[in-house]
Amino acid sequence: MIMSLRFFQLFALLALAIGGAFVVQADDTSGGVIDTLKQSYEKLPPHGKAATGAVAGFASSRMAVRSVVGVAKMAGAAFIASEVLHHSGALDNIDIGDDAEFVLKKVSKSAQRTVEGFRTTVRRRLSKDGISNTIESAMNKERMATVGFAAGAFVGFMI
């Protein structure tokens, strides 16, 4: 029973762990569960914190890989469908009219702005300085959990 309680606490703690550091922004109205989890985490030896970080890193990397694979599958299916429609000539004789052409241009411009905004956000967040600052901050706050997170993420990406 104590082992399962400890496992539950560690599992719940993983839900709160982001990048090996804690960011708790919740109203704790459930009788101090978050405080209990934080206290349990603080009592862990350095190897326990590293193990907690490793599990969080592994789980995060597996979720990321699963999401990326899903997006790649969807993009591949959309590409194949568009190629089939193009080569079959199904889209050649569609009369969209003047009003629809205006709307299509407007939607196209909106999509271009959205993609450009996404691209610049990704470039800013994945810049060398941004990544270095994030890792340095996490290492200063929770060194063992950050090392564990990185190791768990590495294993998760390799499997």
PDB file of C-alpha atoms in Angstrom:
ATOM      1  CA  MET A   1       0.000   0.000   0.000  1.00  0.00           C
ATOM      2  CA  ILE A   2       2.788   2.429   0.883  1.00  0.00           C
ATOM      3  CA  MET A   3       4.610   1.548  -2.330  1.00  0.00           C
ATOM      4  CA  SER A   4       1.509   2.192  -4.429  1.00  0.00           C
ATOM      5  CA  LEU A   5       0.936   5.505  -2.629  1.00  0.00           C
ATOM      6  CA  ARG A   6       4.548   6.490  -3.311  1.00  0.00           C
ATOM      7  CA  PHE A   7       4.146   5.445  -6.954  1.00  0.00           C
ATOM      8  CA  PHE A   8       0.947   7.494  -7.245  1.00  0.00           C
ATOM      9  CA  GLN A   9       2.676  10.500  -5.704  1.00  0.00           C
ATOM     10  CA  LEU A  10       5.593  10.192  -8.107  1.00  0.00           C
ATOM     11  CA  PHE A  11       3.248   9.727 -11.051  1.00  0.00           C
ATOM     12  CA  ALA A  12       1.222  12.783 -10.050  1.00  0.00           C
ATOM     13  CA  LEU A  13       4.441  14.668  -9.555  1.00  0.00           C
ATOM     14  CA  LEU A  14       5.393  13.879 -13.146  1.00  0.00           C
ATOM     15  CA  ALA A  15       2.286  15.680 -14.277  1.00  0.00           C
ATOM     16  CA  LEU A  16       3.594  18.777 -12.524  1.00  0.00           C
ATOM     17  CA  ALA A  17       7.159  18.468 -13.794  1.00  0.00           C
ATOM     18  CA  ILE A  18       7.937  20.532 -16.863  1.00  0.00           C
ATOM     19  CA  GLY A  19      11.448  20.414 -18.170  1.00  0.00           C
ATOM     20  CA  GLY A  20      12.749  19.097 -14.865  1.00  0.00           C
ATOM     21  CA  ALA A  21      11.584  22.204 -12.971  1.00  0.00           C
ATOM     22  CA  PHE A  22       8.316  22.852 -11.189  1.00  0.00           C
ATOM     23  CA  VAL A  23       5.831  25.366 -12.393  1.00  0.00           C
ATOM     24  CA  VAL A  24       2.770  25.133 -10.194  1.00  0.00           C
ATOM     25  CA  GLN A  25       0.036  27.548 -11.154  1.00  0.00           C
ATOM     26  CA  ALA A  26      -3.006  25.909  -9.685  1.00  0.00           C
ATOM     27  CA  ASP A  27      -5.400  26.766  -6.937  1.00  0.00           C
ATOM     28  CA  ASP A  28      -4.899  23.955  -4.438  1.00  0.00           C
ATOM     29  CA  THR A  29      -8.466  23.407  -3.280  1.00  0.00           C
ATOM     30  CA  SER A  30      -8.108  19.635  -2.967  1.00  0.00           C
ATOM     31  CA  GLY A  31      -6.757  19.575   0.578  1.00  0.00           C
ATOM     32  CA  GLY A  32      -3.065  20.155  -0.041  1.00  0.00           C
ATOM     33  CA  VAL A  33      -2.365  17.468  -2.659  1.00  0.00           C
ATOM     34  CA  ILE A  34       0.081  19.664  -4.525  1.00  0.00           C
ATOM     35  CA  ASP A  35       1.876  20.603  -1.311  1.00  0.00           C
ATOM     36  CA  THR A  36       2.071  16.940  -0.326  1.00  0.00           C
ATOM     37  CA  LEU A  37       3.540  16.050  -3.712  1.00  0.00           C
ATOM     38  CA  LYS A  38       6.078  18.864  -3.512  1.00  0.00           C
ATOM     39  CA  GLN A  39       7.085  17.798   0.006  1.00  0.00           C
ATOM     40  CA  SER A  40       7.428  14.179  -1.115  1.00  0.00           C
ATOM     41  CA  TYR A  41       9.574  15.277  -4.036  1.00  0.00           C
ATOM     42  CA  GLU A  42      11.781  17.450  -1.831  1.00  0.00           C
ATOM     43  CA  LYS A  43      12.376  14.482   0.503  1.00  0.00           C
ATOM     44  CA  LEU A  44      13.647  12.325  -2.360  1.00  0.00           C
ATOM     45  CA  PRO A  45      17.390  11.684  -2.525  1.00  0.00           C
ATOM     46  CA  PRO A  46      19.213  13.018  -5.587  1.00  0.00           C
ATOM     47  CA  HIS A  47      18.900   9.652  -7.361  1.00  0.00           C
ATOM     48  CA  GLY A  48      15.141   9.662  -6.696  1.00  0.00           C
ATOM     49  CA  LYS A  49      14.861  13.112  -8.239  1.00  0.00           C
ATOM     50  CA  ALA A  50      16.875  11.911 -11.223  1.00  0.00           C
ATOM     51  CA  ALA A  51      14.598   8.881 -11.596  1.00  0.00           C
ATOM     52  CA  THR A  52      11.514  11.097 -11.393  1.00  0.00           C
ATOM     53  CA  GLY A  53      12.985  13.352 -14.071  1.00  0.00           C
ATOM     54  CA  ALA A  54      13.862  10.332 -16.212  1.00  0.00           C
ATOM     55  CA  VAL A  55      10.305   9.033 -16.121  1.00  0.00           C
ATOM     56  CA  ALA A  56       8.978  12.508 -16.968  1.00  0.00           C
ATOM     57  CA  GLY A  57      11.471  12.850 -19.830  1.00  0.00           C
ATOM     58  CA  PHE A  58      10.643   9.413 -21.189  1.00  0.00           C
ATOM     59  CA  ALA A  59       6.884  10.040 -21.059  1.00  0.00           C
ATOM     60  CA  SER A  60       7.246  13.495 -22.627  1.00  0.00           C
ATOM     61  CA  SER A  61       9.427  12.250 -25.454  1.00  0.00           C
ATOM     62  CA  ARG A  62       7.061   9.374 -26.235  1.00  0.00           C
ATOM     63  CA  MET A  63       4.104  11.784 -26.377  1.00  0.00           C
ATOM     64  CA  ALA A  64       6.105  14.118 -28.630  1.00  0.00           C
ATOM     65  CA  VAL A  65       7.127  11.289 -30.951  1.00  0.00           C
ATOM     66  CA  ARG A  66       3.551  10.004 -31.134  1.00  0.00           C
ATOM     67  CA  SER A  67       2.274  13.504 -31.990  1.00  0.00           C
ATOM     68  CA  VAL A  68       4.903  14.090 -34.661  1.00  0.00           C
ATOM     69  CA  VAL A  69       4.239  10.700 -36.265  1.00  0.00           C
ATOM     70  CA  GLY A  70       0.496  11.461 -36.320  1.00  0.00           C
ATOM     71  CA  VAL A  71       1.073  14.823 -37.998  1.00  0.00           C
ATOM     72  CA  ALA A  72       3.426  13.236 -40.534  1.00  0.00           C
ATOM     73  CA  LYS A  73       0.847  10.561 -41.356  1.00  0.00           C
ATOM     74  CA  MET A  74      -1.866  13.170 -41.810  1.00  0.00           C
ATOM     75  CA  ALA A  75       0.354  15.355 -43.997  1.00  0.00           C
ATOM     76  CA  GLY A  76       1.322  12.344 -46.097  1.00  0.00           C
ATOM     77  CA  ALA A  77      -2.302  11.318 -46.563  1.00  0.00           C
ATOM     78  CA  ALA A  78      -3.280  14.879 -47.535  1.00  0.00           C
ATOM     79  CA  PHE A  79      -0.425  15.031 -50.040  1.00  0.00           C
ATOM     80  CA  ILE A  80      -1.372  11.715 -51.611  1.00  0.00           C
ATOM     81  CA  ALA A  81      -5.049  12.740 -51.817  1.00  0.00           C
ATOM     82  CA  SER A  82      -4.154  16.061 -53.440  1.00  0.00           C
ATOM     83  CA  GLU A  83      -1.893  14.319 -55.984  1.00  0.00           C
ATOM     84  CA  VAL A  84      -4.605  11.796 -56.851  1.00  0.00           C
ATOM     85  CA  LEU A  85      -7.169  14.591 -57.305  1.00  0.00           C
ATOM     86  CA  HIS A  86      -4.746  16.588 -59.435  1.00  0.00           C
ATOM     87  CA  HIS A  87      -3.729  13.710 -61.724  1.00  0.00           C
ATOM     88  CA  SER A  88      -7.280  12.426 -62.079  1.00  0.00           C
ATOM     89  CA  GLY A  89      -8.407  15.846 -63.285  1.00  0.00           C
ATOM     90  CA  ALA A  90     -11.176  16.040 -60.685  1.00  0.00           C
ATOM     91  CA  LEU A  91     -10.208  19.604 -59.808  1.00  0.00           C
ATOM     92  CA  ASP A  92      -9.751  20.911 -63.379  1.00  0.00           C
ATOM     93  CA  ASN A  93     -13.334  21.864 -64.245  1.00  0.00           C
ATOM     94  CA  ILE A  94     -14.476  23.484 -61.024  1.00  0.00           C
ATOM     95  CA  ASP A  95     -15.943  26.962 -61.496  1.00  0.00           C
ATOM     96  CA  ILE A  96     -15.539  28.824 -58.237  1.00  0.00           C
ATOM     97  CA  GLY A  97     -16.872  32.219 -59.371  1.00  0.00           C
ATOM     98  CA  ASP A  98     -15.604  35.708 -58.631  1.00  0.00           C
ATOM     99  CA  ASP A  99     -16.824  35.913 -55.027  1.00  0.00           C
ATOM    100  CA  ALA A 100     -15.314  32.567 -54.113  1.00  0.00           C
ATOM    101  CA  GLU A 101     -12.020  33.550 -55.736  1.00  0.00           C
ATOM    102  CA  PHE A 102     -11.865  36.674 -53.525  1.00  0.00           C
ATOM    103  CA  VAL A 103     -12.547  34.568 -50.428  1.00  0.00           C
ATOM    104  CA  LEU A 104      -9.962  32.018 -51.533  1.00  0.00           C
ATOM    105  CA  LYS A 105      -7.310  34.741 -51.875  1.00  0.00           C
ATOM    106  CA  LYS A 106      -8.230  36.105 -48.444  1.00  0.00           C
ATOM    107  CA  VAL A 107      -7.979  32.662 -46.851  1.00  0.00           C
ATOM    108  CA  SER A 108      -4.667  32.102 -48.625  1.00  0.00           C
ATOM    109  CA  LYS A 109      -3.229  35.354 -47.232  1.00  0.00           C
ATOM    110  CA  SER A 110      -4.477  34.470 -43.743  1.00  0.00           C
ATOM    111  CA  ALA A 111      -2.873  31.037 -43.958  1.00  0.00           C
ATOM    112  CA  GLN A 112       0.404  32.584 -45.106  1.00  0.00           C
ATOM    113  CA  ARG A 113       0.397  34.990 -42.133  1.00  0.00           C
ATOM    114  CA  THR A 114      -0.355  32.140 -39.727  1.00  0.00           C
ATOM    115  CA  VAL A 115       2.420  29.948 -41.118  1.00  0.00           C
ATOM    116  CA  GLU A 116       4.870  32.856 -41.004  1.00  0.00           C
ATOM    117  CA  GLY A 117       3.950  33.583 -37.381  1.00  0.00           C
ATOM    118  CA  PHE A 118       4.392  29.921 -36.461  1.00  0.00           C
ATOM    119  CA  ARG A 119       7.737  29.784 -38.251  1.00  0.00           C
ATOM    120  CA  THR A 120       9.124  32.834 -36.468  1.00  0.00           C
ATOM    121  CA  THR A 121       7.869  31.589 -33.090  1.00  0.00           C
ATOM    122  CA  VAL A 122       9.561  28.226 -33.598  1.00  0.00           C
ATOM    123  CA  ARG A 123      12.797  29.886 -34.707  1.00  0.00           C
ATOM    124  CA  ARG A 124      12.758  32.180 -31.667  1.00  0.00           C
ATOM    125  CA  ARG A 125      12.013  29.409 -29.169  1.00  0.00           C
ATOM    126  CA  LEU A 126      14.392  26.901 -30.704  1.00  0.00           C
ATOM    127  CA  SER A 127      17.253  29.342 -31.055  1.00  0.00           C
ATOM    128  CA  LYS A 128      20.619  28.384 -29.617  1.00  0.00           C
ATOM    129  CA  ASP A 129      20.428  31.079 -26.939  1.00  0.00           C
ATOM    130  CA  GLY A 130      16.853  30.187 -25.951  1.00  0.00           C
ATOM    131  CA  ILE A 131      17.687  26.514 -25.507  1.00  0.00           C
ATOM    132  CA  SER A 132      20.901  27.316 -23.604  1.00  0.00           C
ATOM    133  CA  ASN A 133      19.056  29.658 -21.231  1.00  0.00           C
ATOM    134  CA  THR A 134      16.314  27.102 -20.587  1.00  0.00           C
ATOM    135  CA  ILE A 135      18.789  24.308 -19.837  1.00  0.00           C
ATOM    136  CA  GLU A 136      20.942  26.544 -17.629  1.00  0.00           C
ATOM    137  CA  SER A 137      17.913  27.706 -15.658  1.00  0.00           C
ATOM    138  CA  ALA A 138      16.687  24.136 -15.165  1.00  0.00           C
ATOM    139  CA  MET A 139      20.167  22.952 -14.123  1.00  0.00           C
ATOM    140  CA  ASN A 140      20.368  25.699 -11.519  1.00  0.00           C
ATOM    141  CA  LYS A 141      16.949  24.841 -10.060  1.00  0.00           C
ATOM    142  CA  GLU A 142      16.960  21.022 -10.146  1.00  0.00           C
ATOM    143  CA  ARG A 143      20.211  19.570 -11.417  1.00  0.00           C
ATOM    144  CA  MET A 144      19.489  15.861 -10.871  1.00  0.00           C
ATOM    145  CA  ALA A 145      15.902  16.058 -12.156  1.00  0.00           C
ATOM    146  CA  THR A 146      17.105  17.883 -15.283  1.00  0.00           C
ATOM    147  CA  VAL A 147      19.817  15.302 -15.954  1.00  0.00           C
ATOM    148  CA  GLY A 148      17.270  12.535 -15.400  1.00  0.00           C
ATOM    149  CA  PHE A 149      14.766  14.273 -17.691  1.00  0.00           C
ATOM    150  CA  ALA A 150      17.364  14.530 -20.450  1.00  0.00           C
ATOM    151  CA  ALA A 151      18.356  10.872 -20.049  1.00  0.00           C
ATOM    152  CA  GLY A 152      14.721   9.737 -20.066  1.00  0.00           C
ATOM    153  CA  ALA A 153      13.959  11.846 -23.125  1.00  0.00           C
ATOM    154  CA  PHE A 154      16.987  10.393 -24.912  1.00  0.00           C
ATOM    155  CA  VAL A 155      15.836   6.845 -24.210  1.00  0.00           C
ATOM    156  CA  GLY A 156      12.279   7.736 -25.227  1.00  0.00           C
ATOM    157  CA  PHE A 157      13.426   9.157 -28.553  1.00  0.00           C
ATOM    158  CA  MET A 158      15.646   6.146 -29.252  1.00  0.00           C
ATOM    159  CA  ILE A 159      12.979   3.519 -28.599  1.00  0.00           C
TER     160      ILE A 159
END
